[in-house]
Coordinates of C-alpha atoms and ligand atoms in Angstrom, one line a residue:
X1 CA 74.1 41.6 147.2
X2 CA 72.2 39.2 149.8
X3 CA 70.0 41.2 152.3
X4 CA 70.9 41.9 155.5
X5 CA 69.8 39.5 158.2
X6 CA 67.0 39.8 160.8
X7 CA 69.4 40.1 163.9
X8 CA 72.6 42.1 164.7
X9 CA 75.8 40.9 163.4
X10 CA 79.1 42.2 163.8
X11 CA 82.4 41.2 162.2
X12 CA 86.0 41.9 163.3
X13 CA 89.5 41.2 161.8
X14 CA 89.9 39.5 158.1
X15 CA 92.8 41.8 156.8
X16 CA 95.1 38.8 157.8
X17 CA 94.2 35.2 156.4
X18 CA 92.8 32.7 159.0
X19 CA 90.1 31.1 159.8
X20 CA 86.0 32.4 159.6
X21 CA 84.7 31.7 163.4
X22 CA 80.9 32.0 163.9
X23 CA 79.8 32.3 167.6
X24 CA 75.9 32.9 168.1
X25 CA 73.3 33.4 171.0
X26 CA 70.1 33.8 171.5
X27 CA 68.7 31.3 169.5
X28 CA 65.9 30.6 172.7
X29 CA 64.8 34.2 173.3
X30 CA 64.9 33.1 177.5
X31 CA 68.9 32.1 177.8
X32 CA 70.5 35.6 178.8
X33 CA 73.8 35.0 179.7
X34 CA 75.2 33.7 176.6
X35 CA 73.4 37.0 175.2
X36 CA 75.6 39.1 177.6
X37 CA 78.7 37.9 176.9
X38 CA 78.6 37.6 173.3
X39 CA 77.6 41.4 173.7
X40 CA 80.4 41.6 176.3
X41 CA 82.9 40.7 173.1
X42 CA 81.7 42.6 170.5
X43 CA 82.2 45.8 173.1
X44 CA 85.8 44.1 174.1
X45 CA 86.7 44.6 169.8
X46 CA 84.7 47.4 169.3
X47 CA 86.7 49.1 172.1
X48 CA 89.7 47.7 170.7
X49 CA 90.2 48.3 167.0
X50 CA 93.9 47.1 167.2
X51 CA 92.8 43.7 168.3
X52 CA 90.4 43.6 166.1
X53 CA 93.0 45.0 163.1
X54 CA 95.4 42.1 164.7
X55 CA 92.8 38.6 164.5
X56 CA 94.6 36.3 161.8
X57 CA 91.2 35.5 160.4
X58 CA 87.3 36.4 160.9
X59 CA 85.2 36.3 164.1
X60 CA 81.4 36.7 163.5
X61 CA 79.3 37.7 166.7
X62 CA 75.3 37.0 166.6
X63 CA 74.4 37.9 170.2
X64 CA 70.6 37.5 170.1
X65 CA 69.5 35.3 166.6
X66 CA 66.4 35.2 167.9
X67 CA 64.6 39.0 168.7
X68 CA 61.4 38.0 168.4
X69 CA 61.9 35.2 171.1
X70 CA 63.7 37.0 173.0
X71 CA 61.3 40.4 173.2
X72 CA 58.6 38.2 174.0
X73 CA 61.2 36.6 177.1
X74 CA 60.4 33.4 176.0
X75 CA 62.5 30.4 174.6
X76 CA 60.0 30.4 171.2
X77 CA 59.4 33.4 168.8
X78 CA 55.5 35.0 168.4
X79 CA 55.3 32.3 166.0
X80 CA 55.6 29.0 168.5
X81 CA 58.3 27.8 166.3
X82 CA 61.4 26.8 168.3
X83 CA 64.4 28.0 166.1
X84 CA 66.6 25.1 167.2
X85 CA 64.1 23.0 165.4
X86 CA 63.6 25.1 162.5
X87 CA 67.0 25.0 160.9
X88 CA 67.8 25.2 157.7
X89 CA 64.1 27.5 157.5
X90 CA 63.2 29.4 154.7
X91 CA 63.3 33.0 153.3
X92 CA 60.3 33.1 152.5
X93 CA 58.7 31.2 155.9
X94 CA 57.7 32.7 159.4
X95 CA 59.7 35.4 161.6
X96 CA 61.3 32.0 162.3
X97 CA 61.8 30.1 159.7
X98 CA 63.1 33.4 158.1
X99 CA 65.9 33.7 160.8
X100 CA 66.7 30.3 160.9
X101 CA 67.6 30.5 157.2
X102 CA 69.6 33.7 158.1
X103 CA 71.2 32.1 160.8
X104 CA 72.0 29.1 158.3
X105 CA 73.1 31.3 155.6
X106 CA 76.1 32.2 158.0
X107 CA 76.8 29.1 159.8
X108 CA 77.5 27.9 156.0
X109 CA 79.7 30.8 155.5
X110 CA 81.9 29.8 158.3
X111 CA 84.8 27.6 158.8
X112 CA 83.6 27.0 162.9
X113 CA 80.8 27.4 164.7
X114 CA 80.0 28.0 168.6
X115 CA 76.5 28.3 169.6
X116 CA 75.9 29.2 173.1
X117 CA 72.6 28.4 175.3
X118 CA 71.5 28.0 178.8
X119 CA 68.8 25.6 180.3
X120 CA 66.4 28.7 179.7
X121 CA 63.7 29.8 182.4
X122 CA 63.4 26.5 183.9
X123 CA 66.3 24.2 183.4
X124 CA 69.7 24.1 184.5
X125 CA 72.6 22.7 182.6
X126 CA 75.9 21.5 184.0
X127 CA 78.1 24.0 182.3
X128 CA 79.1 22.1 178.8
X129 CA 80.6 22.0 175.3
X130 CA 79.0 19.9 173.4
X131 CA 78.9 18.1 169.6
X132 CA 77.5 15.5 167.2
X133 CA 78.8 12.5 166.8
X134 CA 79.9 13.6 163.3
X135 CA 80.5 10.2 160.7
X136 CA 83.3 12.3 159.7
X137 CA 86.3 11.4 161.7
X138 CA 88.4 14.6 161.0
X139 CA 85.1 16.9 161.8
X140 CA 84.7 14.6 164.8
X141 CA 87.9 15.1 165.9
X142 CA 88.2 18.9 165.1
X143 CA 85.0 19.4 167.2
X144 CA 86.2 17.3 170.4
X145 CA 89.4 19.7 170.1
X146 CA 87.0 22.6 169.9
X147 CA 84.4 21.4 173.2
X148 CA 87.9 20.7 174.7
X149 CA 89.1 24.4 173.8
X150 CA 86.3 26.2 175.6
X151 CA 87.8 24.9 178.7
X152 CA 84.0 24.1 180.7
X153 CA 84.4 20.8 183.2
X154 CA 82.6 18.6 181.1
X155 CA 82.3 17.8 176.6
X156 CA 79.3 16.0 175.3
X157 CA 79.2 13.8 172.3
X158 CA 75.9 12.9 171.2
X159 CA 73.7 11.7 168.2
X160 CA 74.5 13.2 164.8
X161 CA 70.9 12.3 163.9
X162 CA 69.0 14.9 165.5
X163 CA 67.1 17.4 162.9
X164 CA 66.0 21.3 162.6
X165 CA 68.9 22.6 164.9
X166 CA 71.7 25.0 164.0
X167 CA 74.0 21.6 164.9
X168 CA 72.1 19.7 161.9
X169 CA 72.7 22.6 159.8
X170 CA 76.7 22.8 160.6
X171 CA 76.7 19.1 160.4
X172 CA 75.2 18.5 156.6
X173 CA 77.8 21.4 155.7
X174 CA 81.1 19.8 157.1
X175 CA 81.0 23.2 159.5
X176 CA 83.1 21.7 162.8
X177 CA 80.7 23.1 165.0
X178 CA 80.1 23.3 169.2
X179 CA 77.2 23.8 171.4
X180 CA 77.6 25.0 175.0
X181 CA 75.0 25.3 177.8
X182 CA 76.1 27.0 181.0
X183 CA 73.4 26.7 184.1
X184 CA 69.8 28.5 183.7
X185 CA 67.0 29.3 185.0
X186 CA 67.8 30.9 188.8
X187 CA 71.4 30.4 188.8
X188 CA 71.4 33.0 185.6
X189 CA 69.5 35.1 186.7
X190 CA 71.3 35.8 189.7
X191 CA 75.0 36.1 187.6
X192 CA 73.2 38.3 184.8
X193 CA 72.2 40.4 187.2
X194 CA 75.5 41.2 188.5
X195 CA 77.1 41.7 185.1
X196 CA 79.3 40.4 182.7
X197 CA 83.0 40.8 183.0
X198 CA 85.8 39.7 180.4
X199 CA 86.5 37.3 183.3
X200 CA 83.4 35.2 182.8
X201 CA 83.5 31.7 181.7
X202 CA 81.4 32.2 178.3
X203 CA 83.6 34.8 177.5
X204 CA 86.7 33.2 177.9
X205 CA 85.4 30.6 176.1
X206 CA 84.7 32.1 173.5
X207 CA 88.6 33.2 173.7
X208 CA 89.7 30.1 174.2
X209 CA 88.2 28.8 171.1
X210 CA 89.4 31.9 169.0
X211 CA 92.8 31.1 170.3
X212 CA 93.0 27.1 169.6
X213 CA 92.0 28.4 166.2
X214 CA 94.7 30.5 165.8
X215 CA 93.2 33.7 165.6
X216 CA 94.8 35.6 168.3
X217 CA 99.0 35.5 168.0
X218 CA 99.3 34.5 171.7
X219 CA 98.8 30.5 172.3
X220 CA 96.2 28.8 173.8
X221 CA 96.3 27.6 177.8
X222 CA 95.0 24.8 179.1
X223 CA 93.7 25.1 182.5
X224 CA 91.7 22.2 183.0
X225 CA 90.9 18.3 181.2
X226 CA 87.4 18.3 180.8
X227 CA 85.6 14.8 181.3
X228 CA 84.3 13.7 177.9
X229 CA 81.3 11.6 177.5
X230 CA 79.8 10.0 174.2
X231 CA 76.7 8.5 173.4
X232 CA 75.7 6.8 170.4
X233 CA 71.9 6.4 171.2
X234 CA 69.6 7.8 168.2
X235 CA 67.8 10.4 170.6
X236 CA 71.2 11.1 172.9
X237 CA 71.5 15.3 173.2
X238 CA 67.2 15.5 173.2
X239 CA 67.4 17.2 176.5
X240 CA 63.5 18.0 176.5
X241 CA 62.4 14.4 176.2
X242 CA 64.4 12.6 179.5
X243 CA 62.4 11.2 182.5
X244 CA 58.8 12.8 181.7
X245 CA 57.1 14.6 184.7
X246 CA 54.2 11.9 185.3
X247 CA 51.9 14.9 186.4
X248 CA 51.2 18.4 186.6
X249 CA 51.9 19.8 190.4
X250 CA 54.5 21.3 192.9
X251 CA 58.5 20.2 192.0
X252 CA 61.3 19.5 194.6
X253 CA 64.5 17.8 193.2
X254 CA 66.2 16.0 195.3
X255 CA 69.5 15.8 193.3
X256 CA 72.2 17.9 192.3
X257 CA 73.9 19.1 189.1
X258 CA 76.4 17.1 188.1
X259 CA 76.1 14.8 190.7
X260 CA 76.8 10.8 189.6
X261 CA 73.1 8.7 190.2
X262 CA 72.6 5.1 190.2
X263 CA 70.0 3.7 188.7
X264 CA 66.8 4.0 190.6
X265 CA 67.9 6.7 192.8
X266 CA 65.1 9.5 193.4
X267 CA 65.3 11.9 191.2
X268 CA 62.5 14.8 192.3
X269 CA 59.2 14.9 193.8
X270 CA 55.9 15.7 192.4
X271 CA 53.1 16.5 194.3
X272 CA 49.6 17.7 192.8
X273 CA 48.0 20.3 194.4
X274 CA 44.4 18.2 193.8
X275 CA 45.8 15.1 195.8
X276 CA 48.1 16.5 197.7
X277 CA 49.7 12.9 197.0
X278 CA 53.1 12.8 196.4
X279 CA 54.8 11.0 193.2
X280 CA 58.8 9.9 193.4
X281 CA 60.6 10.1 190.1
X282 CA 63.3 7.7 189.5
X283 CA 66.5 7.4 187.8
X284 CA 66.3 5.1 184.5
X285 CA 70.4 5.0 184.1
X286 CA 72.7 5.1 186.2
X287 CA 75.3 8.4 185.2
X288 CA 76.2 12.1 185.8
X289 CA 72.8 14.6 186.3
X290 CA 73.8 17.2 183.6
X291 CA 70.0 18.5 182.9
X292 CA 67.7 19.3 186.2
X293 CA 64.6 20.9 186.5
X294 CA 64.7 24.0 188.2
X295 CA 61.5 25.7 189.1
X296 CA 59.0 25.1 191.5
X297 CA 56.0 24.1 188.7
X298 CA 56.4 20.9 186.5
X299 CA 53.9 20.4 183.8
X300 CA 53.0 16.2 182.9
X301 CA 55.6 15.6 179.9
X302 CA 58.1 18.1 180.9
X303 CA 61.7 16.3 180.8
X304 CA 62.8 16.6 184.6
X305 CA 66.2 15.6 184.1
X306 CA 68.9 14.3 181.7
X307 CA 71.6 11.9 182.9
X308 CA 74.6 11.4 180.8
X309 CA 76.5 8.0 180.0
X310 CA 78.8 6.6 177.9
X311 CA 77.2 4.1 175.1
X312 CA 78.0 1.4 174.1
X313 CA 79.5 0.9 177.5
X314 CA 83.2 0.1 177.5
Ligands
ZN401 ZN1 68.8 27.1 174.0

């Protein structure tokens, strides 16, 4: 018998056969709405033990991985490891590492996998579904079909290379899998505040995806054509590493989420509150802003802003 795993879990259907969906958040301990609607679901089957009785298949619900990051309200555990750069971990490791291989352990167990974030306490994110660029065509395509299904404006495709997240982990185990972010920072707080209904966009989603898999009898509808970018580059989906702060001081933006920039157009302001100087920050590609800073601090290094483009340009 394997030993049970360092976060609530909660499975529903499996008497009919069908497909094993995963969907997970909390993996940053700061990203609440994802935490809220997974929680909205699992009340939604719990409530509901015919719909649950009626799922042609599994559906797993994690909906906080990461306790220890999240009691501490912070997007790292009281280790400083970031679990989306711990993956696969180790069972023997830190609280981290430990629920990193947990979180593995079922991610392999899967047939799908949706992992849900936010930009945290100060990002925002354009709402998105997002996946590697798997060298697996038939994954590749399965997972386009699945960022598609979850019915957000916009689907990301980016480097299959990156290491350590729960991605890299559904990658190397031919696990279609999905990311999503959905805003951050201020604009969450100001929706968790209010609730989560069975109306909100994570949790239909979430539905959405259950239904283009084919566990709910009734057929999926699509609403909307999402705009699909895909980018090749080796370090394409690093959000925290696009257009470093230059220096520590005061931050204005002085664009909006997902608003198209050219290149060289002013991105934010810095000012430091020894010089009182003002710094401009500066597009480096021309795209759509899908990542912004949103908080009134910047600290040197911190990414300010990702801007999403196709490459290779076609
Ligand atoms: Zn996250």
């Amino acid at each position: 018998m394997s030993e049970s795993p360092p976060f609530p879990l909660f499975r529903f259907g499996g008497n009919k056969p069908g497909p094993r969906l995963l969907i997970s958040a909390g993996v940053h301990g700061d990203e609440y709405l994802p935490m809220l609607a997974v929680q909205k679901l699992v009340q939604h089957f719990e409530e509901s033990p015919a719909l649950s009785d009626s799922l042609a298949g599994t559906l797993t619900l994690i909906p906080v991985v990461n306790e220890s990051a999240f009691s501490l309200g912070r997007r790292c555990g009281e280790d400083g490891k970031d679990l989306a750069r711990t993956c696969p971990g180790s069972p023997k490791g830190t609280i981290t590492e430990r629920v990193a291989a947990a979180l593995s352990r079922e991610i392999k167990s899967a047939d799908f996998y949706v992992d849900l974030h936010t930009g945290g306490t100060e990002l925002s994110v354009f709402p998105l579904a997002g996946y590697v660029l798997h060298p697996d065509q038939t994954i590749l395509e399965k997972q386009r079909e699945l960022a598609r299904s979850f019915q957000l404006p916009f689907c990301w495709g980016t480097s299959a290379g990156l290491k350590g997240r729960s991605l890299s982990v559904a990658r190397d185990e031919n696990v279609p899998a999905i990311y999503v972010e959905y805003f951050g920072a201020h604009r969450e707080l100001s929706e968790a505040t209010r609730g989560i209904s069975l109306d909100h966009t994570l949790v239909h989603g979430c539905l959405n995806v259950a239904r283009h898999l084919g566990l709910f009898a009734e057929e999926e509808s699509t609403r909307i054509a999402p705009e699909f970018i895909e980018d090749t580059r080796p370090d394409s989906g690093h959000m925290q590493v696009c257009h470093p702060a230059p220096a520590t001081g005061f931050f204005r933006s002085r664009v909006e989420l997902g608003q198209e920039v050219g290149n060289g157009a002013l991105l934010a302001q810095i000012t430091p509150p020894e010089s009182g100087e003002t710094i401009e920050v500066r597009a480096n590609r021309a795209g759509k802003v899908i990542v912004l800073r949103d908080y009134p601090r910047i600290k040197q290094g911190d990414a300010i802003a990702v801007i999403a483009d196709p490459f290779p340009q076609v």
